[in-house]
Each structure stands twice: as C-alpha cells, then as structure tokens.
Amino acid sequence: MGEVIVVTSGKGGVGKTTTTANLGAGLATHGHRVVLVDADIGLRNLDVVLGLENRIVYDITDVTGGHCRLRQALIKDKRFEGLFLLPAAQTKDKTAVSPDQMKALCEELKQEFDYVIIDCPAGIEQGFRNAIAGADKAIVVTTPEVAAVRDADRIIGLLEAAELRDPKLIINRIRPRMVRHGDMMSIEDIIDILAIDLLGVVPEDEMVVISTNRGEPVVQDERSRSGRAYRNIVRRIKGEPVPMMNLDEGGFVSRFLRRMIGLS
Amino acid sequence: MLEFLNRVFGREAGGSKNVAKERLRLVLVHDRASVSPQLLQTLKTELIKVIEKYMDIDEESLEINLDSNETQVALVASIPVKGMKRVTRNLASGI
C-alpha cells in the first residue's frame, strides 16, 4: 500500500511542477514504483517538464469518465524504471474531475505504486480541493518572497482544515548570496513565520531552466546544486535523516580562498 | 576572514529582508484573524453558557467581534448585564 503526497503552494510559479517531477524521478532511481498525477486540469504541464509530451494518448478525465482503463492512460518513463505519469486534460476545466473521483483514483493507484505524487494547481479553488481529496500527506512549496510565503500560510491553514495535518515545507529558489547580504528572507525567517517542518531547501540554479528546456529532471544531474538538494529531499521523504545542505558557498573570493585552504 | 572579505567585496548587510519580514508578519496577523461567522457563532454560544452561570445577560444584544488594527488583533465582546445571579452575590459577600 503506497502513500499519496500532494504538492501544493497557493501562489503560482514557485516550482510545484518542477518539484513534483524531480521528487518522482528521484524516488524512482531508489527503486520505488512512482506515479505522478497532473491534477492541473486545463493547464497540462507536468508532461512537458518530464519530456513526455509526445506520448500522451489518454488523460485523467478519460480515466475518471470511463473512456479508458487506468493502465492505458499511464505513461511509462523510459529513462526511470518504475516512473509513470497520469497526464492532466488540456481541453476540459477544473470541474471535470470531482473530489470523489480523485479519491477513488488515488485508492486505485495506491494499490500498485509505492508513491503517488499529485501536482496540485495553484490557488485555493475547486482544482485545489480536488487535488488534495485523496492525499495522505502534503508538501508546501514556497519561494522566499512575501507574496509566496503569505499564500503558503493560507494553504497550510486550508490543508489542516481538510485534515491533512503536519504538511512539510520546501523553500525553492533561495539565493544564498542575497540571504547573506540581508536582502532575502532566510530559511529560519520563513520557518519561524510559518511554524511548519522543513523538508528541504533548493537553491536558485540555472541548471533547472536548462533541464526543463530539455525535459530531463535536474535530480539526475550529479554536478548541479539543485539536483543535490532534490536528491536530499527524496532521501528525507524515504525517512532518512539527511542534514541540510550548506548553501553558503560564498562568492568568488571566498570560493577561491576555500580552495586555497582546501575547504571545498 | 571570509566574512571580512565578503563585506569588502559585497554590499552592506542589513538590507531589505527585515522590511519583507515585518510586512509579512503584519499581513499574516490580518490573514490569520479572519475567522468564519460559524466559528464566531459557536464561540458566542459557549460564552453565553459560561457567563449565564454568574449573571443574567441580554443575549439578544450580545456582540462579539474581532477587531484588528495595524499591529494586533483583539477579541472584543459587548455583553449587556441585566443582573447578578444569587450565587454570584453570595460569592461576592463571602457567604
């Protein structure tokens, strides 16, 4: 019996889809069977981030509407053994799937997969309510900005009202240099305000843009810092105690000095 | 040493983060203070139960609101009292 994890945010554009894709790919490389569900009906995105956009035949509404069997709609990722995608519909609206249908779908997927990860649409409307209907656990993604943290706070309240207790936080796109200069809220600042457990921190990284362009999850990139951050988060989801990454690599001068002293 | 070099090559510390934090704190004070009418109604019912043990109150004109200003939120209740209950008078006079 697997577990259903919903990835939420409140505010759009903070990195839910990228997070979903990377956590899924990361968990699959650990040998787990993982299915990613794109619950953003009408705005299909997860397929593009995963590079699976050309292989879609059926979507989630075909499954809930009984036009095809669940198995037919699942797209197998050829690069990651055990990773599957259930795409969102592109031509319908958020009411195309009901909370009860979503619950039933999650129950069915749980039988067959270790992890069911749901990419939730932004906002707090029906799409959000549908996406969380069948979830056991929730991850909240935010960036270190006032608007994103405010919306994260609202989402945490709504998750708790929906009996999804103890959501975990991922802080995305943090810029260590700006934090050091006092021009960006730090991890501690955000955790203090939201009073929620931290699951991980992903530094701002151009490699994410490049990997999304290519449709290859950055989690498999050994050299990128964001990839390493995602790999750490994956291990924490599995229950391993992984210490937080040291984001303070410093600027050019301190990097140079560290290399001289051998502190790399 | 690193700190010193960072300071020389970087900008002055103490930037806009604190402004962001304070604005966020205030906006959340207001966000979190918005309670549903349903919850207020439940609170009202429970309050009446407690206060009625000691006083006769005018339930019709009882008012409960959340007042928020710039920096804080307060629960403000206006509860007209019609009279004291016997038990309260006894308690007050120490009998």
mmCIF file of C-alpha atoms in Angstrom:
data_model
loop_
_atom_site.group_PDB
_atom_site.id
_atom_site.type_symbol
_atom_site.label_atom_id
_atom_site.label_comp_id
_atom_site.label_asym_id
_atom_site.label_seq_id
_atom_site.Cartn_x
_atom_site.Cartn_y
_atom_site.Cartn_z
ATOM 1 C CA MET A 1 0.000 0.000 0.000
ATOM 2 C CA GLY A 2 1.645 3.217 -1.146
ATOM 3 C CA GLU A 3 1.234 6.775 0.087
ATOM 4 C CA VAL A 4 -0.332 9.729 -1.686
ATOM 5 C CA ILE A 5 1.583 13.012 -1.423
ATOM 6 C CA VAL A 6 0.156 16.252 -2.805
ATOM 7 C CA VAL A 7 2.500 19.083 -3.817
ATOM 8 C CA THR A 8 0.816 22.456 -3.169
ATOM 9 C CA SER A 9 1.749 26.134 -2.978
ATOM 10 C CA GLY A 10 -1.032 28.684 -3.086
ATOM 11 C CA LYS A 11 0.870 31.061 -5.291
ATOM 12 C CA GLY A 12 1.629 30.043 -8.852
ATOM 13 C CA GLY A 13 5.093 29.910 -10.362
ATOM 14 C CA VAL A 14 7.016 28.835 -7.268
ATOM 15 C CA GLY A 15 8.067 25.454 -8.693
ATOM 16 C CA LYS A 16 5.398 22.860 -7.873
ATOM 17 C CA THR A 17 5.631 21.052 -11.197
ATOM 18 C CA THR A 18 9.444 21.018 -11.212
ATOM 19 C CA THR A 19 9.398 19.732 -7.633
ATOM 20 C CA THR A 20 6.879 17.000 -8.481
ATOM 21 C CA ALA A 21 8.911 15.853 -11.482
ATOM 22 C CA ASN A 22 12.191 15.758 -9.576
ATOM 23 C CA LEU A 23 10.824 14.025 -6.490
ATOM 24 C CA GLY A 24 9.207 11.411 -8.727
ATOM 25 C CA ALA A 25 12.339 10.790 -10.778
ATOM 26 C CA GLY A 26 14.444 10.753 -7.606
ATOM 27 C CA LEU A 27 12.217 8.227 -5.826
ATOM 28 C CA ALA A 28 12.212 6.039 -8.948
ATOM 29 C CA THR A 29 16.018 5.939 -9.001
ATOM 30 C CA HIS A 30 15.816 4.488 -5.483
ATOM 31 C CA GLY A 31 13.909 1.576 -6.977
ATOM 32 C CA HIS A 32 10.397 2.680 -5.988
ATOM 33 C CA ARG A 33 7.330 2.458 -8.176
ATOM 34 C CA VAL A 34 6.097 6.021 -8.558
ATOM 35 C CA VAL A 35 3.177 7.605 -10.374
ATOM 36 C CA LEU A 36 2.935 11.356 -10.920
ATOM 37 C CA VAL A 37 -0.579 12.730 -11.293
ATOM 38 C CA ASP A 38 -1.032 16.073 -13.026
ATOM 39 C CA ALA A 39 -4.123 17.487 -11.318
ATOM 40 C CA ASP A 40 -3.882 20.861 -13.048
ATOM 41 C CA ILE A 41 -6.771 20.200 -15.387
ATOM 42 C CA GLY A 42 -6.922 22.594 -18.344
ATOM 43 C CA LEU A 43 -3.270 23.594 -17.936
ATOM 44 C CA ARG A 44 -1.258 20.456 -18.626
ATOM 45 C CA ASN A 45 2.400 20.999 -17.717
ATOM 46 C CA LEU A 46 3.982 18.073 -15.938
ATOM 47 C CA ASP A 47 4.313 16.104 -19.201
ATOM 48 C CA VAL A 48 6.443 18.877 -20.726
ATOM 49 C CA VAL A 49 8.726 19.149 -17.685
ATOM 50 C CA LEU A 50 9.246 15.373 -17.821
ATOM 51 C CA GLY A 51 9.745 15.359 -21.589
ATOM 52 C CA LEU A 52 6.781 13.000 -22.118
ATOM 53 C CA GLU A 53 4.505 15.398 -24.006
ATOM 54 C CA ASN A 54 4.631 13.471 -27.295
ATOM 55 C CA ARG A 55 3.457 10.199 -25.846
ATOM 56 C CA ILE A 56 0.094 11.178 -24.398
ATOM 57 C CA VAL A 57 -2.950 9.326 -25.678
ATOM 58 C CA TYR A 58 -5.417 9.409 -22.788
ATOM 59 C CA ASP A 59 -5.632 11.717 -19.785
ATOM 60 C CA ILE A 60 -7.024 11.775 -16.251
ATOM 61 C CA THR A 61 -10.541 12.725 -17.390
ATOM 62 C CA ASP A 62 -10.615 9.749 -19.784
ATOM 63 C CA VAL A 63 -9.924 7.537 -16.764
ATOM 64 C CA THR A 64 -12.479 9.145 -14.429
ATOM 65 C CA GLY A 65 -15.012 9.314 -17.266
ATOM 66 C CA GLY A 66 -14.575 5.617 -18.024
ATOM 67 C CA HIS A 67 -13.323 6.106 -21.599
ATOM 68 C CA CYS A 68 -10.224 4.033 -20.934
ATOM 69 C CA ARG A 69 -8.690 1.848 -18.262
ATOM 70 C CA LEU A 70 -6.246 3.436 -15.814
ATOM 71 C CA ARG A 71 -3.422 1.303 -17.162
ATOM 72 C CA GLN A 72 -3.941 2.645 -20.688
ATOM 73 C CA ALA A 73 -3.619 6.263 -19.573
ATOM 74 C CA LEU A 74 -0.392 5.799 -17.591
ATOM 75 C CA ILE A 75 2.727 6.816 -19.492
ATOM 76 C CA LYS A 76 5.878 4.922 -18.624
ATOM 77 C CA ASP A 77 9.053 6.988 -18.406
ATOM 78 C CA LYS A 78 11.733 5.148 -20.372
ATOM 79 C CA ARG A 79 14.644 6.756 -18.510
ATOM 80 C CA PHE A 80 13.496 5.963 -14.973
ATOM 81 C CA GLU A 81 12.457 2.401 -14.256
ATOM 82 C CA GLY A 82 9.221 2.438 -12.280
ATOM 83 C CA LEU A 83 8.201 6.049 -13.037
ATOM 84 C CA PHE A 84 4.779 6.709 -14.580
ATOM 85 C CA LEU A 85 2.731 9.803 -15.445
ATOM 86 C CA LEU A 86 -1.007 10.295 -15.450
ATOM 87 C CA PRO A 87 -1.442 13.468 -17.546
ATOM 88 C CA ALA A 88 -3.991 16.248 -16.985
ATOM 89 C CA ALA A 89 -6.628 17.040 -19.580
ATOM 90 C CA GLN A 90 -5.862 20.069 -21.703
ATOM 91 C CA THR A 91 -9.300 20.682 -23.166
ATOM 92 C CA LYS A 92 -11.517 20.468 -20.107
ATOM 93 C CA ASP A 93 -11.900 22.566 -16.967
ATOM 94 C CA LYS A 94 -11.229 22.078 -13.270
ATOM 95 C CA THR A 95 -14.695 20.650 -12.617
ATOM 96 C CA ALA A 96 -14.075 17.704 -14.969
ATOM 97 C CA VAL A 97 -12.873 15.588 -12.029
ATOM 98 C CA SER A 98 -14.769 15.514 -8.730
ATOM 99 C CA PRO A 99 -13.199 15.053 -5.284
ATOM 100 C CA ASP A 100 -14.841 11.631 -5.011
ATOM 101 C CA GLN A 101 -13.419 10.544 -8.377
ATOM 102 C CA MET A 102 -9.990 11.754 -7.277
ATOM 103 C CA LYS A 103 -10.262 9.782 -4.033
ATOM 104 C CA ALA A 104 -11.194 6.627 -5.907
ATOM 105 C CA LEU A 105 -8.344 7.160 -8.357
ATOM 106 C CA CYS A 106 -5.814 7.589 -5.525
ATOM 107 C CA GLU A 107 -7.089 4.443 -3.820
ATOM 108 C CA GLU A 108 -6.591 2.502 -7.035
ATOM 109 C CA LEU A 109 -3.105 3.910 -7.664
ATOM 110 C CA LYS A 110 -2.043 3.234 -4.052
ATOM 111 C CA GLN A 111 -2.596 -0.484 -4.608
ATOM 112 C CA GLU A 112 0.030 -0.560 -7.302
ATOM 113 C CA PHE A 113 2.552 2.172 -6.519
ATOM 114 C CA ASP A 114 4.807 2.992 -3.554
ATOM 115 C CA TYR A 115 4.340 6.728 -4.114
ATOM 116 C CA VAL A 116 1.526 8.656 -5.749
ATOM 117 C CA ILE A 117 2.627 12.279 -6.136
ATOM 118 C CA ILE A 118 -0.020 14.808 -7.133
ATOM 119 C CA ASP A 119 0.886 18.090 -8.799
ATOM 120 C CA CYS A 120 -1.732 20.489 -7.456
ATOM 121 C CA PRO A 121 -2.930 23.536 -9.404
ATOM 122 C CA ALA A 122 -2.142 26.970 -7.919
ATOM 123 C CA GLY A 123 -4.880 28.741 -5.999
ATOM 124 C CA ILE A 124 -7.474 27.622 -3.467
ATOM 125 C CA GLU A 125 -10.421 26.911 -5.747
ATOM 126 C CA GLN A 126 -12.077 23.679 -6.817
ATOM 127 C CA GLY A 127 -8.909 22.464 -8.532
ATOM 128 C CA PHE A 128 -7.035 22.584 -5.221
ATOM 129 C CA ARG A 129 -9.880 20.828 -3.387
ATOM 130 C CA ASN A 130 -9.940 18.072 -5.988
ATOM 131 C CA ALA A 131 -6.189 17.604 -5.924
ATOM 132 C CA ILE A 132 -5.988 17.148 -2.142
ATOM 133 C CA ALA A 133 -9.093 14.954 -1.849
ATOM 134 C CA GLY A 134 -7.235 11.645 -1.895
ATOM 135 C CA ALA A 135 -3.946 12.708 -0.301
ATOM 136 C CA ASP A 136 -2.362 11.259 2.850
ATOM 137 C CA LYS A 137 0.388 13.860 3.134
ATOM 138 C CA ALA A 138 1.113 17.322 1.788
ATOM 139 C CA ILE A 139 4.196 19.230 0.715
ATOM 140 C CA VAL A 140 4.001 23.034 0.521
ATOM 141 C CA VAL A 141 6.391 24.785 -1.879
ATOM 142 C CA THR A 142 7.306 28.443 -1.448
ATOM 143 C CA THR A 143 9.932 30.899 -2.612
ATOM 144 C CA PRO A 144 11.465 33.409 -0.160
ATOM 145 C CA GLU A 145 9.107 36.246 -1.136
ATOM 146 C CA VAL A 146 6.384 37.953 0.880
ATOM 147 C CA ALA A 147 3.589 37.034 -1.538
ATOM 148 C CA ALA A 148 4.589 33.372 -1.838
ATOM 149 C CA VAL A 149 5.026 32.898 1.933
ATOM 150 C CA ARG A 150 1.707 34.606 2.614
ATOM 151 C CA ASP A 151 -0.083 32.233 0.230
ATOM 152 C CA ALA A 152 1.792 29.275 1.716
ATOM 153 C CA ASP A 153 0.416 30.258 5.132
ATOM 154 C CA ARG A 154 -3.112 30.294 3.722
ATOM 155 C CA ILE A 155 -2.595 26.876 2.135
ATOM 156 C CA ILE A 156 -1.244 25.395 5.375
ATOM 157 C CA GLY A 157 -4.443 26.558 7.095
ATOM 158 C CA LEU A 158 -6.624 25.029 4.383
ATOM 159 C CA LEU A 159 -4.685 21.752 4.450
ATOM 160 C CA GLU A 160 -5.169 21.487 8.197
ATOM 161 C CA ALA A 161 -8.870 22.276 7.848
ATOM 162 C CA ALA A 162 -9.032 19.429 5.329
ATOM 163 C CA GLU A 163 -7.460 17.119 7.948
ATOM 164 C CA LEU A 164 -4.124 16.947 6.097
ATOM 165 C CA ARG A 165 -2.082 17.502 9.221
ATOM 166 C CA ASP A 166 1.619 18.224 9.505
ATOM 167 C CA PRO A 167 2.443 19.431 5.987
ATOM 168 C CA LYS A 168 6.143 19.786 5.141
ATOM 169 C CA LEU A 169 7.810 22.806 3.541
ATOM 170 C CA ILE A 170 10.195 23.092 0.593
ATOM 171 C CA ILE A 171 11.804 26.505 0.124
ATOM 172 C CA ASN A 172 12.641 26.883 -3.543
ATOM 173 C CA ARG A 173 14.914 29.286 -5.435
ATOM 174 C CA ILE A 174 16.760 30.612 -2.425
ATOM 175 C CA ARG A 175 19.777 32.777 -3.264
ATOM 176 C CA PRO A 176 22.411 32.311 -0.546
ATOM 177 C CA ARG A 177 24.267 35.456 -1.513
ATOM 178 C CA MET A 178 21.178 37.635 -1.148
ATOM 179 C CA VAL A 179 20.386 35.955 2.180
ATOM 180 C CA ARG A 180 23.921 36.735 3.338
ATOM 181 C CA HIS A 181 23.509 40.361 2.364
ATOM 182 C CA GLY A 182 20.232 40.587 4.243
ATOM 183 C CA ASP A 183 18.259 41.108 1.058
ATOM 184 C CA MET A 184 16.357 37.844 1.129
ATOM 185 C CA MET A 185 14.474 36.112 3.911
ATOM 186 C CA SER A 186 16.456 33.209 5.309
ATOM 187 C CA ILE A 187 15.335 29.632 5.931
ATOM 188 C CA GLU A 188 14.929 30.419 9.655
ATOM 189 C CA ASP A 189 12.852 33.530 8.932
ATOM 190 C CA ILE A 190 10.387 31.554 6.829
ATOM 191 C CA ILE A 191 10.197 28.568 9.175
ATOM 192 C CA ASP A 192 9.608 30.923 12.145
ATOM 193 C CA ILE A 193 6.732 32.622 10.394
ATOM 194 C CA LEU A 194 5.036 29.513 9.020
ATOM 195 C CA ALA A 195 5.668 27.238 12.019
ATOM 196 C CA ILE A 196 5.991 24.161 9.848
ATOM 197 C CA ASP A 197 8.581 21.394 9.439
ATOM 198 C CA LEU A 198 11.205 21.946 6.777
ATOM 199 C CA LEU A 199 11.626 19.182 4.208
ATOM 200 C CA GLY A 200 14.338 20.871 2.189
ATOM 201 C CA VAL A 201 15.784 23.925 0.513
ATOM 202 C CA VAL A 202 16.567 24.214 -3.188
ATOM 203 C CA PRO A 203 18.978 26.940 -4.272
ATOM 204 C CA GLU A 204 18.323 29.100 -7.333
ATOM 205 C CA ASP A 205 20.045 27.291 -10.195
ATOM 206 C CA GLU A 206 20.249 27.924 -13.928
ATOM 207 C CA MET A 207 20.567 24.182 -14.438
ATOM 208 C CA VAL A 208 16.858 23.857 -13.584
ATOM 209 C CA VAL A 209 15.976 26.065 -16.553
ATOM 210 C CA ILE A 210 18.276 24.094 -18.835
ATOM 211 C CA SER A 211 16.977 20.734 -17.666
ATOM 212 C CA THR A 212 13.363 21.880 -18.057
ATOM 213 C CA ASN A 213 14.163 23.054 -21.587
ATOM 214 C CA ARG A 214 15.394 19.553 -22.335
ATOM 215 C CA GLY A 215 12.679 17.736 -20.424
ATOM 216 C CA GLU A 216 15.226 15.966 -18.208
ATOM 217 C CA PRO A 217 14.750 16.222 -14.428
ATOM 218 C CA VAL A 218 17.708 18.001 -12.790
ATOM 219 C CA VAL A 219 17.705 15.449 -9.955
ATOM 220 C CA GLN A 220 19.863 13.151 -12.094
ATOM 221 C CA ASP A 221 22.480 15.868 -12.693
ATOM 222 C CA GLU A 222 25.337 14.937 -10.370
ATOM 223 C CA ARG A 223 27.011 18.329 -10.588
ATOM 224 C CA SER A 224 24.121 20.715 -10.054
ATOM 225 C CA ARG A 225 23.368 22.047 -6.571
ATOM 226 C CA SER A 226 19.619 21.973 -7.113
ATOM 227 C CA GLY A 227 19.930 18.346 -8.211
ATOM 228 C CA ARG A 228 21.749 17.554 -4.970
ATOM 229 C CA ALA A 229 19.080 19.409 -2.988
ATOM 230 C CA TYR A 230 16.340 17.344 -4.654
ATOM 231 C CA ARG A 231 18.253 14.115 -4.013
ATOM 232 C CA ASN A 232 18.442 15.060 -0.307
ATOM 233 C CA ILE A 233 14.708 15.782 -0.192
ATOM 234 C CA VAL A 234 13.992 12.405 -1.805
ATOM 235 C CA ARG A 235 16.001 10.650 0.917
ATOM 236 C CA ARG A 236 14.145 12.624 3.619
ATOM 237 C CA ILE A 237 10.801 11.551 2.132
ATOM 238 C CA LYS A 238 12.052 7.963 2.442
ATOM 239 C CA GLY A 239 12.641 8.663 6.127
ATOM 240 C CA GLU A 240 16.436 9.036 6.120
ATOM 241 C CA PRO A 241 17.831 11.782 8.365
ATOM 242 C CA VAL A 242 19.819 13.894 5.899
ATOM 243 C CA PRO A 243 21.420 17.104 7.213
ATOM 244 C CA MET A 244 20.569 20.350 5.436
ATOM 245 C CA MET A 245 22.900 21.268 2.602
ATOM 246 C CA ASN A 246 25.369 24.050 3.282
ATOM 247 C CA LEU A 247 24.178 26.700 0.851
ATOM 248 C CA ASP A 248 26.836 29.169 1.889
ATOM 249 C CA GLU A 249 29.351 28.523 -0.813
ATOM 250 C CA GLY A 250 30.120 32.222 -0.841
ATOM 251 C CA GLY A 251 31.154 34.465 -3.695
ATOM 252 C CA PHE A 252 34.123 34.137 -5.985
ATOM 253 C CA VAL A 253 36.646 35.377 -3.451
ATOM 254 C CA SER A 254 35.618 33.102 -0.612
ATOM 255 C CA ARG A 255 35.367 30.138 -3.012
ATOM 256 C CA PHE A 256 38.881 30.870 -4.181
ATOM 257 C CA LEU A 257 40.127 31.181 -0.596
ATOM 258 C CA ARG A 258 38.399 27.987 0.434
ATOM 259 C CA ARG A 259 40.027 26.133 -2.416
ATOM 260 C CA MET A 260 43.385 27.525 -1.315
ATOM 261 C CA ILE A 261 42.807 26.356 2.238
ATOM 262 C CA GLY A 262 41.334 23.101 0.960
ATOM 263 C CA LEU A 263 37.856 23.533 2.380
ATOM 264 C CA SER A 264 35.985 22.815 -0.840
ATOM 265 C CA MET B 1 38.435 36.441 7.326
ATOM 266 C CA LEU B 2 35.839 35.237 4.849
ATOM 267 C CA GLU B 3 33.262 37.443 6.499
ATOM 268 C CA PHE B 4 35.588 40.418 6.208
ATOM 269 C CA LEU B 5 36.248 39.770 2.524
ATOM 270 C CA ASN B 6 32.565 39.246 1.904
ATOM 271 C CA ARG B 7 31.931 42.600 3.474
ATOM 272 C CA VAL B 8 34.619 44.285 1.393
ATOM 273 C CA PHE B 9 33.554 42.702 -1.872
ATOM 274 C CA GLY B 10 29.870 42.539 -1.092
ATOM 275 C CA ARG B 11 27.420 45.237 -0.215
ATOM 276 C CA GLU B 12 26.447 46.459 3.222
ATOM 277 C CA ALA B 13 24.451 43.975 5.248
ATOM 278 C CA GLY B 14 21.073 44.850 6.762
ATOM 279 C CA GLY B 15 19.133 45.025 3.539
ATOM 280 C CA SER B 16 15.501 44.679 2.619
ATOM 281 C CA LYS B 17 14.940 41.323 4.311
ATOM 282 C CA ASN B 18 13.761 42.889 7.550
ATOM 283 C CA VAL B 19 11.293 45.052 5.682
ATOM 284 C CA ALA B 20 9.937 41.937 3.968
ATOM 285 C CA LYS B 21 9.704 40.058 7.253
ATOM 286 C CA GLU B 22 7.842 42.840 9.033
ATOM 287 C CA ARG B 23 5.386 43.337 6.145
ATOM 288 C CA LEU B 24 4.810 39.603 6.032
ATOM 289 C CA ARG B 25 4.232 39.443 9.786
ATOM 290 C CA LEU B 26 1.610 42.187 9.640
ATOM 291 C CA VAL B 27 -0.201 40.771 6.647
ATOM 292 C CA LEU B 28 -0.373 37.364 8.333
ATOM 293 C CA VAL B 29 -1.751 38.897 11.548
ATOM 294 C CA HIS B 30 -4.715 40.042 9.469
ATOM 295 C CA ASP B 31 -4.986 36.896 7.364
ATOM 296 C CA ARG B 32 -4.994 34.637 10.371
ATOM 297 C CA ALA B 33 -7.520 36.790 12.231
ATOM 298 C CA SER B 34 -10.297 36.246 9.745
ATOM 299 C CA VAL B 35 -12.498 33.662 11.385
ATOM 300 C CA SER B 36 -15.640 32.258 9.870
ATOM 301 C CA PRO B 37 -19.026 33.586 11.066
ATOM 302 C CA GLN B 38 -19.806 29.984 12.005
ATOM 303 C CA LEU B 39 -16.861 29.860 14.417
ATOM 304 C CA LEU B 40 -17.845 33.182 15.978
ATOM 305 C CA GLN B 41 -21.406 31.896 16.449
ATOM 306 C CA THR B 42 -20.109 28.764 18.210
ATOM 307 C CA LEU B 43 -17.868 30.900 20.426
ATOM 308 C CA LYS B 44 -20.836 33.138 21.256
ATOM 309 C CA THR B 45 -22.992 30.174 22.301
ATOM 310 C CA GLU B 46 -20.244 28.766 24.515
ATOM 311 C CA LEU B 47 -19.556 32.165 26.099
ATOM 312 C CA ILE B 48 -23.240 32.669 26.927
ATOM 313 C CA LYS B 49 -23.283 29.280 28.680
ATOM 314 C CA VAL B 50 -20.362 30.237 30.926
ATOM 315 C CA ILE B 51 -21.448 33.785 31.743
ATOM 316 C CA GLU B 52 -25.052 32.785 32.458
ATOM 317 C CA LYS B 53 -23.841 30.761 35.424
ATOM 318 C CA TYR B 54 -22.999 34.034 37.163
ATOM 319 C CA MET B 55 -25.076 36.790 35.535
ATOM 320 C CA ASP B 56 -28.335 37.495 33.798
ATOM 321 C CA ILE B 57 -27.329 38.762 30.398
ATOM 322 C CA ASP B 58 -29.198 40.134 27.426
ATOM 323 C CA GLU B 59 -28.459 37.508 24.802
ATOM 324 C CA GLU B 60 -30.196 39.428 22.041
ATOM 325 C CA SER B 61 -27.873 42.424 22.143
ATOM 326 C CA LEU B 62 -24.665 40.467 22.858
ATOM 327 C CA GLU B 63 -21.983 41.283 20.328
ATOM 328 C CA ILE B 64 -18.679 39.610 19.601
ATOM 329 C CA ASN B 65 -16.190 40.831 17.028
ATOM 330 C CA LEU B 66 -12.579 40.549 16.080
ATOM 331 C CA ASP B 67 -11.010 43.979 15.908
ATOM 332 C CA SER B 68 -7.682 44.312 14.225
ATOM 333 C CA ASN B 69 -5.508 47.356 13.896
ATOM 334 C CA GLU B 70 -2.071 47.775 12.389
ATOM 335 C CA THR B 71 -0.215 45.543 14.811
ATOM 336 C CA GLN B 72 -2.614 43.349 16.742
ATOM 337 C CA VAL B 73 -5.910 41.565 16.807
ATOM 338 C CA ALA B 74 -8.350 41.702 19.721
ATOM 339 C CA LEU B 75 -11.485 39.773 20.544
ATOM 340 C CA VAL B 76 -13.999 42.398 21.612
ATOM 341 C CA ALA B 77 -17.205 41.371 23.338
ATOM 342 C CA SER B 78 -20.044 43.623 24.414
ATOM 343 C CA ILE B 79 -22.296 41.777 26.844
ATOM 344 C CA PRO B 80 -25.110 43.775 28.493
ATOM 345 C CA VAL B 81 -25.725 42.538 32.050
ATOM 346 C CA LYS B 82 -29.312 42.630 33.384
ATOM 347 C CA GLY B 83 -28.433 41.478 36.879
ATOM 348 C CA MET B 84 -26.370 39.180 39.069
ATOM 349 C CA LYS B 85 -27.369 35.647 39.933
ATOM 350 C CA ARG B 86 -27.866 34.777 43.572
ATOM 351 C CA VAL B 87 -24.815 32.504 43.546
ATOM 352 C CA THR B 88 -22.635 35.402 42.377
ATOM 353 C CA ARG B 89 -23.937 37.734 45.118
ATOM 354 C CA ASN B 90 -23.173 35.076 47.729
ATOM 355 C CA LEU B 91 -19.684 34.572 46.343
ATOM 356 C CA ALA B 92 -19.066 38.323 46.371
ATOM 357 C CA SER B 93 -20.104 38.759 50.004
ATOM 358 C CA GLY B 94 -18.123 35.715 51.068
ATOM 359 C CA ILE B 95 -21.074 33.656 52.393
#
